[in-house]
Structure formats: C-alpha cells, structure tokens
CSV table of C-alpha atoms in Angstrom, one decimal:
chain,number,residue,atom,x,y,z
W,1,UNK,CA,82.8,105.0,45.6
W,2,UNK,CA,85.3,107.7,45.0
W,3,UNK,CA,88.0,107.9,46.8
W,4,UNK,CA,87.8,110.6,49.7
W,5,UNK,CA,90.6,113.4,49.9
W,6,UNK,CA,91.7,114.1,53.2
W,7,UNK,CA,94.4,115.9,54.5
W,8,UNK,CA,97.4,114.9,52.3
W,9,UNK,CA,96.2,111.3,51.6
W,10,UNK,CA,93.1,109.3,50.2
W,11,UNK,CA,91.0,107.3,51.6
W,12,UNK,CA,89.8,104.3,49.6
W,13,UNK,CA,86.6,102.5,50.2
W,14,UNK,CA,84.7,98.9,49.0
W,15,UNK,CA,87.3,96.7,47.1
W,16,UNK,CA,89.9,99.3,48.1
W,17,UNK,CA,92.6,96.3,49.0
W,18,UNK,CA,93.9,95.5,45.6
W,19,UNK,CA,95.0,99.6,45.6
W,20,UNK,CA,97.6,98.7,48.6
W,21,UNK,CA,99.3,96.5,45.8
W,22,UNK,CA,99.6,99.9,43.8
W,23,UNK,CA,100.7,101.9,46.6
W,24,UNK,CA,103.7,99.8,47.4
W,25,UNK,CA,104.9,99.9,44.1
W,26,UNK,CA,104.8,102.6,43.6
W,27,UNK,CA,106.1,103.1,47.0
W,28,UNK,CA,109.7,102.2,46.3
W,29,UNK,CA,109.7,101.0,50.4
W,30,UNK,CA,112.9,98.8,51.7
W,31,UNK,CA,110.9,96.9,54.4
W,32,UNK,CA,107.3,96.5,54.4
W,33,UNK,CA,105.8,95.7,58.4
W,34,UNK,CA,102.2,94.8,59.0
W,35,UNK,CA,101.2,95.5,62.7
W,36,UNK,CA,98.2,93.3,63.9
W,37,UNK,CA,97.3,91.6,66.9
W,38,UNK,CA,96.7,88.3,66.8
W,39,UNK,CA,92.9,87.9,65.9
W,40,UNK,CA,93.5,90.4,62.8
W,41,UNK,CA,96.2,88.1,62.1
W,42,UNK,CA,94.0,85.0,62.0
W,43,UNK,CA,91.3,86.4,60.6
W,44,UNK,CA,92.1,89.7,58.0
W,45,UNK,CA,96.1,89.5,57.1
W,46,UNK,CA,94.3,86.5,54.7
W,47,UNK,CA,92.2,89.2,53.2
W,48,UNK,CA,95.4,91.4,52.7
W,49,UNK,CA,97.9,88.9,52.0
W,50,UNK,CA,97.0,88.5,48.0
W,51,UNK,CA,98.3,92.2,47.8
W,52,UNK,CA,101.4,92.7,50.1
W,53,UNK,CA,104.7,91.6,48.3
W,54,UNK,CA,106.7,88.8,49.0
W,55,UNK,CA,108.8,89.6,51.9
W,56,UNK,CA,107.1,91.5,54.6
W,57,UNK,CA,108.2,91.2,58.5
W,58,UNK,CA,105.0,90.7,61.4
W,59,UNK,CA,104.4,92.5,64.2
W,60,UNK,CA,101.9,90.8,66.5
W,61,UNK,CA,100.6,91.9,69.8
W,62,UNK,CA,98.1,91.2,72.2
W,63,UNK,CA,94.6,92.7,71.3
W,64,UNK,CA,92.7,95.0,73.3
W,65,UNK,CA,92.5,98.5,74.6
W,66,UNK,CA,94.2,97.5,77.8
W,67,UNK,CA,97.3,97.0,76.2
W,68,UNK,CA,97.7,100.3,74.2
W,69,UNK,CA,100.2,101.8,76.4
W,70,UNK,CA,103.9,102.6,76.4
W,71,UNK,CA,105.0,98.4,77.2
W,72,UNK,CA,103.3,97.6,74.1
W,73,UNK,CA,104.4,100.4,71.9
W,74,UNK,CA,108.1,99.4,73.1
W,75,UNK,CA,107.6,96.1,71.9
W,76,UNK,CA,106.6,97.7,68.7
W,77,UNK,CA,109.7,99.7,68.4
W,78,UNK,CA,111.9,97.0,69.6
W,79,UNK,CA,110.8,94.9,66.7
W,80,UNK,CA,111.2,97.4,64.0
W,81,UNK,CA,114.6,97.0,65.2
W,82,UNK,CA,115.2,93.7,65.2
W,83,UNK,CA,114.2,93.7,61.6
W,84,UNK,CA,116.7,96.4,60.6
W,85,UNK,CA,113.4,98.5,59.3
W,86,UNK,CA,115.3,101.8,57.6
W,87,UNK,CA,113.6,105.3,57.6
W,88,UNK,CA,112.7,104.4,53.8
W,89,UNK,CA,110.3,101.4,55.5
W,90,UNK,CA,106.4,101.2,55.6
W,91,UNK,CA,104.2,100.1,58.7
W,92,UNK,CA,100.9,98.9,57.7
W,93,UNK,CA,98.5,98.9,60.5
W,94,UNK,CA,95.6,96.2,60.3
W,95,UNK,CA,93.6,96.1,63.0
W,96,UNK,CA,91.2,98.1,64.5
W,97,UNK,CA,91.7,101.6,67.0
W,98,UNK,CA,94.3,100.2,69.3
W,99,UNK,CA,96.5,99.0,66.0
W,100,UNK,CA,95.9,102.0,64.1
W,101,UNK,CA,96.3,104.6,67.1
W,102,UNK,CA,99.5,102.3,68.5
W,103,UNK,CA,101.0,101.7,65.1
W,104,UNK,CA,100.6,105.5,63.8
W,105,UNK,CA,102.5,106.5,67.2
W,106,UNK,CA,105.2,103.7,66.9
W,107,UNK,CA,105.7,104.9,63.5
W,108,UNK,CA,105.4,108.6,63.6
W,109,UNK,CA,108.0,108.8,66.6
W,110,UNK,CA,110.6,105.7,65.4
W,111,UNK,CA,113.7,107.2,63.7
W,112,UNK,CA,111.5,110.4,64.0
W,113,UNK,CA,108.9,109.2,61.6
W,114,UNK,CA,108.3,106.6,59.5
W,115,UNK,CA,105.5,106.2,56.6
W,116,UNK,CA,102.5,104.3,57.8
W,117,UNK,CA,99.0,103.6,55.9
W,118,UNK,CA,95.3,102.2,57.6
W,119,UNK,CA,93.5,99.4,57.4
W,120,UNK,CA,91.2,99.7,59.4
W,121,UNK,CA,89.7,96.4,60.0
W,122,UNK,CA,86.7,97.0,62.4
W,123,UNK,CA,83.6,99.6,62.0
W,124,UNK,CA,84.4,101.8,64.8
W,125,UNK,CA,87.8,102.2,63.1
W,126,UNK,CA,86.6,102.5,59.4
W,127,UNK,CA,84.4,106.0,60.3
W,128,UNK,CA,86.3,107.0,63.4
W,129,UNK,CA,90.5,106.0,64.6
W,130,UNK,CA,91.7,105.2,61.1
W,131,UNK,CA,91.1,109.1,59.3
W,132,UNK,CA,92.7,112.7,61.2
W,133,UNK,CA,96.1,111.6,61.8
W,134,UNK,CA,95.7,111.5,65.6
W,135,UNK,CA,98.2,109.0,66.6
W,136,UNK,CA,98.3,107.7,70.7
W,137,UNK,CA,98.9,105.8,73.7
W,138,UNK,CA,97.1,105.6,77.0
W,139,UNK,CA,98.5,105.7,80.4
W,140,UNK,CA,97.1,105.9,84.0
W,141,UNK,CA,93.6,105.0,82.6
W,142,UNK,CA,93.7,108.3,80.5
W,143,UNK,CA,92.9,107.1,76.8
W,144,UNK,CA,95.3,108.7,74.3
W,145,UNK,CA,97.3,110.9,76.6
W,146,UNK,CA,100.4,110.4,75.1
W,147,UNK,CA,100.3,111.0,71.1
W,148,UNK,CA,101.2,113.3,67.9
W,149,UNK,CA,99.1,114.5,65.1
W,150,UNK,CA,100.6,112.3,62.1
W,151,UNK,CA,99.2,112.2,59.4
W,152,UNK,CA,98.9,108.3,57.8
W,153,UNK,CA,99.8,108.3,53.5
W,154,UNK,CA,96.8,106.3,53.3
W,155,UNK,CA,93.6,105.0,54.3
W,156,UNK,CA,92.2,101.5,52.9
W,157,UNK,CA,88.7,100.9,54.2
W,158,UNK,CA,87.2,97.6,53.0
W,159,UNK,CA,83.5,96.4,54.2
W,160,UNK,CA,85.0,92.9,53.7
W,161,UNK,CA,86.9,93.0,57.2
W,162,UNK,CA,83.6,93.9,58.5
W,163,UNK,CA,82.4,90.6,57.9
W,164,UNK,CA,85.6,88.7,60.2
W,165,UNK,CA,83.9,91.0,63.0
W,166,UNK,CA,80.9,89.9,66.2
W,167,UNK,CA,78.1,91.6,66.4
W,168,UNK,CA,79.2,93.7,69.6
W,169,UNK,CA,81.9,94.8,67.6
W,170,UNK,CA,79.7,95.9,65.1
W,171,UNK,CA,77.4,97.7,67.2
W,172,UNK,CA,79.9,99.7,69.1
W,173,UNK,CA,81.4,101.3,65.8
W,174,UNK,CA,77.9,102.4,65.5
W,175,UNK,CA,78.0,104.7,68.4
W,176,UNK,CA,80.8,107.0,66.0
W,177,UNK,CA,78.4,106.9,63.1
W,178,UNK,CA,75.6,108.2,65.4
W,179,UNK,CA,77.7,110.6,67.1
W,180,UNK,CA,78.5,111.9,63.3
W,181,UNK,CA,74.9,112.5,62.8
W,182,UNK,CA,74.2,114.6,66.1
W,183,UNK,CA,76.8,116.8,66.0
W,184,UNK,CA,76.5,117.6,61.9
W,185,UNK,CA,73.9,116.2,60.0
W,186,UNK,CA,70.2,115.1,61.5
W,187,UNK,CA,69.3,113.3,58.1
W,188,UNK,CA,71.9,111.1,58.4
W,189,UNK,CA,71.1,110.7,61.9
W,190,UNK,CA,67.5,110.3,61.3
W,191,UNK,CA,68.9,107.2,58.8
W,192,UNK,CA,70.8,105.8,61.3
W,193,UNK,CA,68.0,105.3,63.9
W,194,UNK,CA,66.0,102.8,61.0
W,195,UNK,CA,68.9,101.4,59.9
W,196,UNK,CA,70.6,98.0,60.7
W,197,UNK,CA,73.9,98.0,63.2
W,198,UNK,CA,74.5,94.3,62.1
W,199,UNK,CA,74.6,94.6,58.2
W,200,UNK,CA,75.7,97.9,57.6
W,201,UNK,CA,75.4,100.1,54.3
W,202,UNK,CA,78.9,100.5,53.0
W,203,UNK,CA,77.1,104.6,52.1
W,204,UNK,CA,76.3,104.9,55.8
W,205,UNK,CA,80.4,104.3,56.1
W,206,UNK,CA,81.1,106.8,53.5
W,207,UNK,CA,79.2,109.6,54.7
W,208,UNK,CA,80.6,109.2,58.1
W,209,UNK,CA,84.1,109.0,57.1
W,210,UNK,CA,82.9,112.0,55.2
W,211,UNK,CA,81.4,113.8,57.9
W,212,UNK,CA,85.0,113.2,60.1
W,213,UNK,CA,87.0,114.4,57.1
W,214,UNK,CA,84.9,118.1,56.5
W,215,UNK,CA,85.7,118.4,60.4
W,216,UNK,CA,89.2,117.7,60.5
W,217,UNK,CA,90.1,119.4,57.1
W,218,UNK,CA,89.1,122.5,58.6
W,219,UNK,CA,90.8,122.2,61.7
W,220,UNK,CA,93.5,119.6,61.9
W,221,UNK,CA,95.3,119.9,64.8
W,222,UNK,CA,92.0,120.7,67.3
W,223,UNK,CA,92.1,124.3,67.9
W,224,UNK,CA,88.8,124.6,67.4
W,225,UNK,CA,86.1,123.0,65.6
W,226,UNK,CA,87.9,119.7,65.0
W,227,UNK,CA,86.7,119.3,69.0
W,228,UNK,CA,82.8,118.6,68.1
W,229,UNK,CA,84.1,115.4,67.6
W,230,UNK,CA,84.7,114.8,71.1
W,231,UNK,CA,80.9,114.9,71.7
W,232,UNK,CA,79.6,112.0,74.3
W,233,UNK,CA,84.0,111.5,74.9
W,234,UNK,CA,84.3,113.6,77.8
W,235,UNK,CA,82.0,111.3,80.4
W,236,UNK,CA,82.3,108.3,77.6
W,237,UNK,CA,86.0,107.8,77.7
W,238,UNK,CA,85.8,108.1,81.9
W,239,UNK,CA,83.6,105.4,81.9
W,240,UNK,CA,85.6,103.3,79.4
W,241,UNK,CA,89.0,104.2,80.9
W,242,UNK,CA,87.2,103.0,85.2
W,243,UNK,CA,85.6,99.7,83.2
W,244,UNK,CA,89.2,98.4,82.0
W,245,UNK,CA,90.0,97.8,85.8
W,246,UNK,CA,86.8,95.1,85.2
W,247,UNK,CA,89.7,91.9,83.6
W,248,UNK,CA,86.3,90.0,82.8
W,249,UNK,CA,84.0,92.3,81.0
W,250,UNK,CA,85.0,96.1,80.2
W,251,UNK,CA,83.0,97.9,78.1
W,252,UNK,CA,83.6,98.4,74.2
W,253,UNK,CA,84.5,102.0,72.8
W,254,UNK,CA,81.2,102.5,71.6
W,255,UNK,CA,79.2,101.0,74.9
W,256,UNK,CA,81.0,103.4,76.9
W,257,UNK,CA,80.6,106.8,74.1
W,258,UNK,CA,77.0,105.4,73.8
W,259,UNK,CA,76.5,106.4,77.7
W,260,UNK,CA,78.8,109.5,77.3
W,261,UNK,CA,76.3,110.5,74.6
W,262,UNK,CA,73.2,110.1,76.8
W,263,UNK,CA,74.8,112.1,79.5
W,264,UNK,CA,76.3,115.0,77.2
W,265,UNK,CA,72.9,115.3,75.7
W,266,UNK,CA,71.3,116.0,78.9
W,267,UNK,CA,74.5,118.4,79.6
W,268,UNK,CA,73.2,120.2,76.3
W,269,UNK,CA,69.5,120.4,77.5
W,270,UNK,CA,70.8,122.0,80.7
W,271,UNK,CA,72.9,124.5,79.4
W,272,UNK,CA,73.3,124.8,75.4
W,273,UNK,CA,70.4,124.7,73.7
W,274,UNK,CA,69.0,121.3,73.1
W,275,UNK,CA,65.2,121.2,73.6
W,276,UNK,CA,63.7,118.3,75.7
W,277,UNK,CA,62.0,116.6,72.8
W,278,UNK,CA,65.1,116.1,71.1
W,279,UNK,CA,66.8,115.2,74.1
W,280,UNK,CA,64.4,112.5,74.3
W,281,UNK,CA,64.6,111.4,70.6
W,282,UNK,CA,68.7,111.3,71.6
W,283,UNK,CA,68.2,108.9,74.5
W,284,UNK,CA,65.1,107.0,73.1
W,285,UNK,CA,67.6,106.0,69.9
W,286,UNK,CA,70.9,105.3,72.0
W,287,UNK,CA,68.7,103.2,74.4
W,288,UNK,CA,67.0,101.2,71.5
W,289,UNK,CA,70.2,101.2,69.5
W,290,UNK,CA,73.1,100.2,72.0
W,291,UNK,CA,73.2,97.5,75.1
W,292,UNK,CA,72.6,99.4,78.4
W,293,UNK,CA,75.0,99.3,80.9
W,294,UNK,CA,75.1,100.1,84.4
W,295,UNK,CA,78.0,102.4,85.5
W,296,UNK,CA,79.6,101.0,88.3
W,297,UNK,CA,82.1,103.8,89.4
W,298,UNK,CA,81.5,105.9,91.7
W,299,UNK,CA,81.5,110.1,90.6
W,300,UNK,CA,84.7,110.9,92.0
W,301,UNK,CA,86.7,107.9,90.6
W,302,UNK,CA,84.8,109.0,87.0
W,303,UNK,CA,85.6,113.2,87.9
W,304,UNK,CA,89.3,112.4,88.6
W,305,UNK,CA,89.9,111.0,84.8
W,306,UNK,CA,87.9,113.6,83.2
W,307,UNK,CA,89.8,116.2,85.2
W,308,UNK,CA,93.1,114.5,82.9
W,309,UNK,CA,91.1,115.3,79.5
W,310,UNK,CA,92.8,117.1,76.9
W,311,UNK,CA,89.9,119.4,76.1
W,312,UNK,CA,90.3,120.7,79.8
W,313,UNK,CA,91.3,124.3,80.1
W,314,UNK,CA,92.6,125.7,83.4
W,315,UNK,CA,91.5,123.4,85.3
W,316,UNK,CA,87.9,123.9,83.6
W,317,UNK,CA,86.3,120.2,82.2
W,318,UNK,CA,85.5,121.0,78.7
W,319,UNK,CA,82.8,119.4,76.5
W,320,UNK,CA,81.1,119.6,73.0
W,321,UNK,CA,77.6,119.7,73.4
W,322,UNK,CA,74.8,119.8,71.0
W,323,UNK,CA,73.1,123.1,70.6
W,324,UNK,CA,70.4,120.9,68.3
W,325,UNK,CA,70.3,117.5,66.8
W,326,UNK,CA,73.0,117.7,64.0
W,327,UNK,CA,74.5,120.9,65.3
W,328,UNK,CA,77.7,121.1,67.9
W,329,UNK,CA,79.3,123.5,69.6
W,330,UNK,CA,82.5,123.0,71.5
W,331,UNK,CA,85.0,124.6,74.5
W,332,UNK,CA,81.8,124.5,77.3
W,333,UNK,CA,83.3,124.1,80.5
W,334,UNK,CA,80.4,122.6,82.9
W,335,UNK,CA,80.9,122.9,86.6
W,336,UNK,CA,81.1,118.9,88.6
W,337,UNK,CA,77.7,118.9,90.3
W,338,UNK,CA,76.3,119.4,86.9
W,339,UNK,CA,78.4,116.5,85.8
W,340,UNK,CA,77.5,114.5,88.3
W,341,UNK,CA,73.4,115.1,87.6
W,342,UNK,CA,74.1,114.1,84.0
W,343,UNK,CA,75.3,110.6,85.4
W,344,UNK,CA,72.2,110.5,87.5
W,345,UNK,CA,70.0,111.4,84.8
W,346,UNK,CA,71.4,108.1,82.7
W,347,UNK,CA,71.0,105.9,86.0
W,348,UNK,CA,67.5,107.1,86.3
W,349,UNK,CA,67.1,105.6,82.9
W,350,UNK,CA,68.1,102.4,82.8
W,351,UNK,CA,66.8,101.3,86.5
C-alpha cells in the first residue's frame, strides 16, 4: 500500500515499522522518547524495538481515557525534563488515542513544540486519533477541551499491533470506520456491515484513513467541513465523558460513538433529510455490529457536557448530521427537547 499524503507528512501502512528506522536517520534527533502506557509497553514497544536506536529514554503512564488530563500530561512534561530532551528531540507516541492525543499535546506545547510521529497501536487509533494533527487533553468530563492543531511528521500504522489488541478493543475502532462510511462513502459502508470487526482487512484501514485524510486536507483546522467528522460525537462523547464516573466498567470510545450514532441518525431523520429506511438500515447495522448499552445518565447530566462541546455556537449545540447514508452536512444546531427524544428513541430500542 502506498503511502498516504496528508497534510505535510505520510502516513505509512502494513510493514510500515522498519520505515521509523529510516526516519530517525535521517532525522538527525539528539534524544529519541517513546510515550506508552504500560500495556503498549508490554505488549508493542517489542514490535518497535528492532527499529528504534540504541539509546532512547521511556515514558510510561497509566492507560486509559480517565487519565488524559492536565496531571498526566505534567508528568509527561516533567520527564522530558528530567531527561534533558532539547528542542532538536523526537517523541514517539505508541499507544492508542489517549497516547497519541496526550503525547502530540505534550509535545506540541513543550519548549513550544517539539517533533513528534504516530504509532498508532490500536484500530480506533489507526483510522481515527493518529491522522489530522488534533492534539488534546480532557478536563471536567469534556473530552479534548484543552488542545492545539499540531501537525505529527509522521504516521506509522501497522496491522501487526492489531493483533496485541481484545476483541472489544477491536470492535470499538470499528465504530470510526463506520462512521467514515455514513458520512462519505455508502459502498464502503455497505462493506462494512458484511465484514468482520475481529479480523479486519488491512484495505478497510486504508480507505478509512483515506476518507479522514480527503476531509481534513480540505479543511484543517475545522472551519467547516472538517466537522462531518464529529457525526454520532456530539451525544457519543456525553455519554462517554458521564460513563468514566462508572471506576468498574466505562464504556470504550466506539461503545459510546456507536450510541451517539444511533441517536444523531434519528436527529437527521427529524430534521436533515435522512429517510426512515435508511434510518433503519443505520440502527439495524450499529445494533448488529456493536454491544448495546444502556445509558444510565440522566438528560440533564448528558445536556450539561454537550452544552461544553466545541462545535457549540452561541450557546446553540451544534451537530453533523447525515442528510443520506454517505452524505454529511454539518453546523445544525438542534434545540434540547429534540435532543432529549433522540436519547429516547435509542432506549426505545434496546429495551
């Protein structure tokens, strides 16, 4: 697979690791960092390893999305201090969204930028956090408020990570991919509803990374049509953000966008466009696809995060909704009772 031109950078695909080797040397870095959390460390720095040079530094923190805030990303920064790192230094992020939004931010904003590159070692990170340059923290249960549009000097995507990962893991990078086909291209959509979630086509990968990379290439800093992307995030990351209060069992990325997705389609029935029948094909392959959960927040806990969202304007909650399966359209502000029907209309489903 060629490589895929982005903004600046490539991003390499299948046996892609032995190209890092290439990169640093021809890199001419002082320090080389790897940023991982401890299960990438265990499991995918032996992967890497065979291609980094011999003296690199670790950084290791805690996995999961709870711990992508500001304490963490001090921790970061503290380190890259402790280890001297210059301005000439590289961060390589391994891991998957938390590593690679966390690390871009840490090193975008430490000694007002250093260079950073990708591996992106899970699925959801391969087609979705790892490509665009948007770099970010949480804080206050709002995913990515804090952040900077940074632009990595390269991507590394390697289906052999894939293979370190469980199968929830799997499935909930699927919910990207599927969001790629509804808001730009129904084939591909239409392939992902037959396809596998558990043994994934490295071309499925491509064309989503793809799909991400016409998007953002057009617009990269989200002024406009870069926010199609956002499709299913609006209620999906409200739901996420309420279920990392639950220590024992939040929901994945992809769990959570899956049920912004069913919600956002019935938005887009209501008011944009989308005709019932495929409203029905949307929920009919999301239920089939992904693992159904309940959502056990209550409306005005789940309205008071989205009322934080970035795509808000005056005050307004803004949403990308489909118009049609593989067609988007973006900046539709929908009033709260409307809101509130759509998270009806997904309860009504799954009782």
């Amino acid at each position: 697979m060629h490589p895929i031109q982005s903004i600046g950078y490539p991003v390499h695909f299948q046996n892609s690791l032995p190209e890092i080797k290439n990169f640093i040397s021809n890199g001419n870095y002082s320090k080389i960092f790897v940023l991982a959390d401890s299960n990438t460390e265990k499991h995918c720095l032996p992967l890497l390893q065979p291609y980094l040079p011999e003296n690199y530094d670790i950084i290791e923190i805690d996995p999961g999305e709870e711990n992508k805030n500001i304490d963490f990303c001090i921790g970061v920064w503290k380190n890259l201090l402790d280890f001297n790192a210059e301005r000439n230094s590289l961060l390589i992020n391994l891991g998957g969204g938390v590593i690679t939004d966390m690390g871009g931010f840490a090193a975008s904003t430490f000694k007002r930028g250093i260079d950073f590159i990708q591996v992106p070692t899970t699925l959801l990170a391969q087609v979705d956090a790892s490509v665009g340059g948007k770099t970010g923290i949480d804080m206050d249960h709002v995913k990515n408020i804090i952040g900077t549009f940074t632009q990595p000097k390269a991507v590394f995507i390697d289906s052999a990570f894939l293979k370190t990962l469980e199968d929830c893991q799997l499935v909930s990078g699927y919910a990207e991919m599927i969001k790629h086909g509804l808001i730009a291209d129904k084939k591909y959509f239409d392939q992902l509803k037959t396809a596998d979630p558990l043994n994934i086509d490295p071309a499925l990968v491509y064309r989503s990374v793809e799909i991400k990379n016409q998007v953002i290439t057009a617009d990269p800093h989200e002024k406009g049509k870069r926010k199609i992307l956002n499709f299913g995030h609006t209620i999906g990351h409200a739901v996420e953000s309420c279920s990392l209060t639950d220590k024992i069992n939040p929901l994945l990325h992809g769990e959570a966008i899956a049920i912004g997705m069913i919600c956002e389609s019935y938005l887009s029935h209501k008011i944009n466009g989308l005709i019932d029948v495929e409203l029905q094909e949307v929920t009919n392959a999301i239920i089939k696809l992904f693992p159904i959960s309940p959502i056990t927040t209550n409306n005005d806990d789940l309205l008071a995060v989205m009322k934080n969202d970035k795509k808000n304007d005056n005050q307004r909650i803004g949403f990308a909704l489909l118009t049609k399966i593989g067609e988007c359209s973006y900046d539709n502000f929908v009033e709260e009772d409307l809101i509130v029907k759509s998270l009806d209309f997904y309860r009504n489903l799954i009782k």
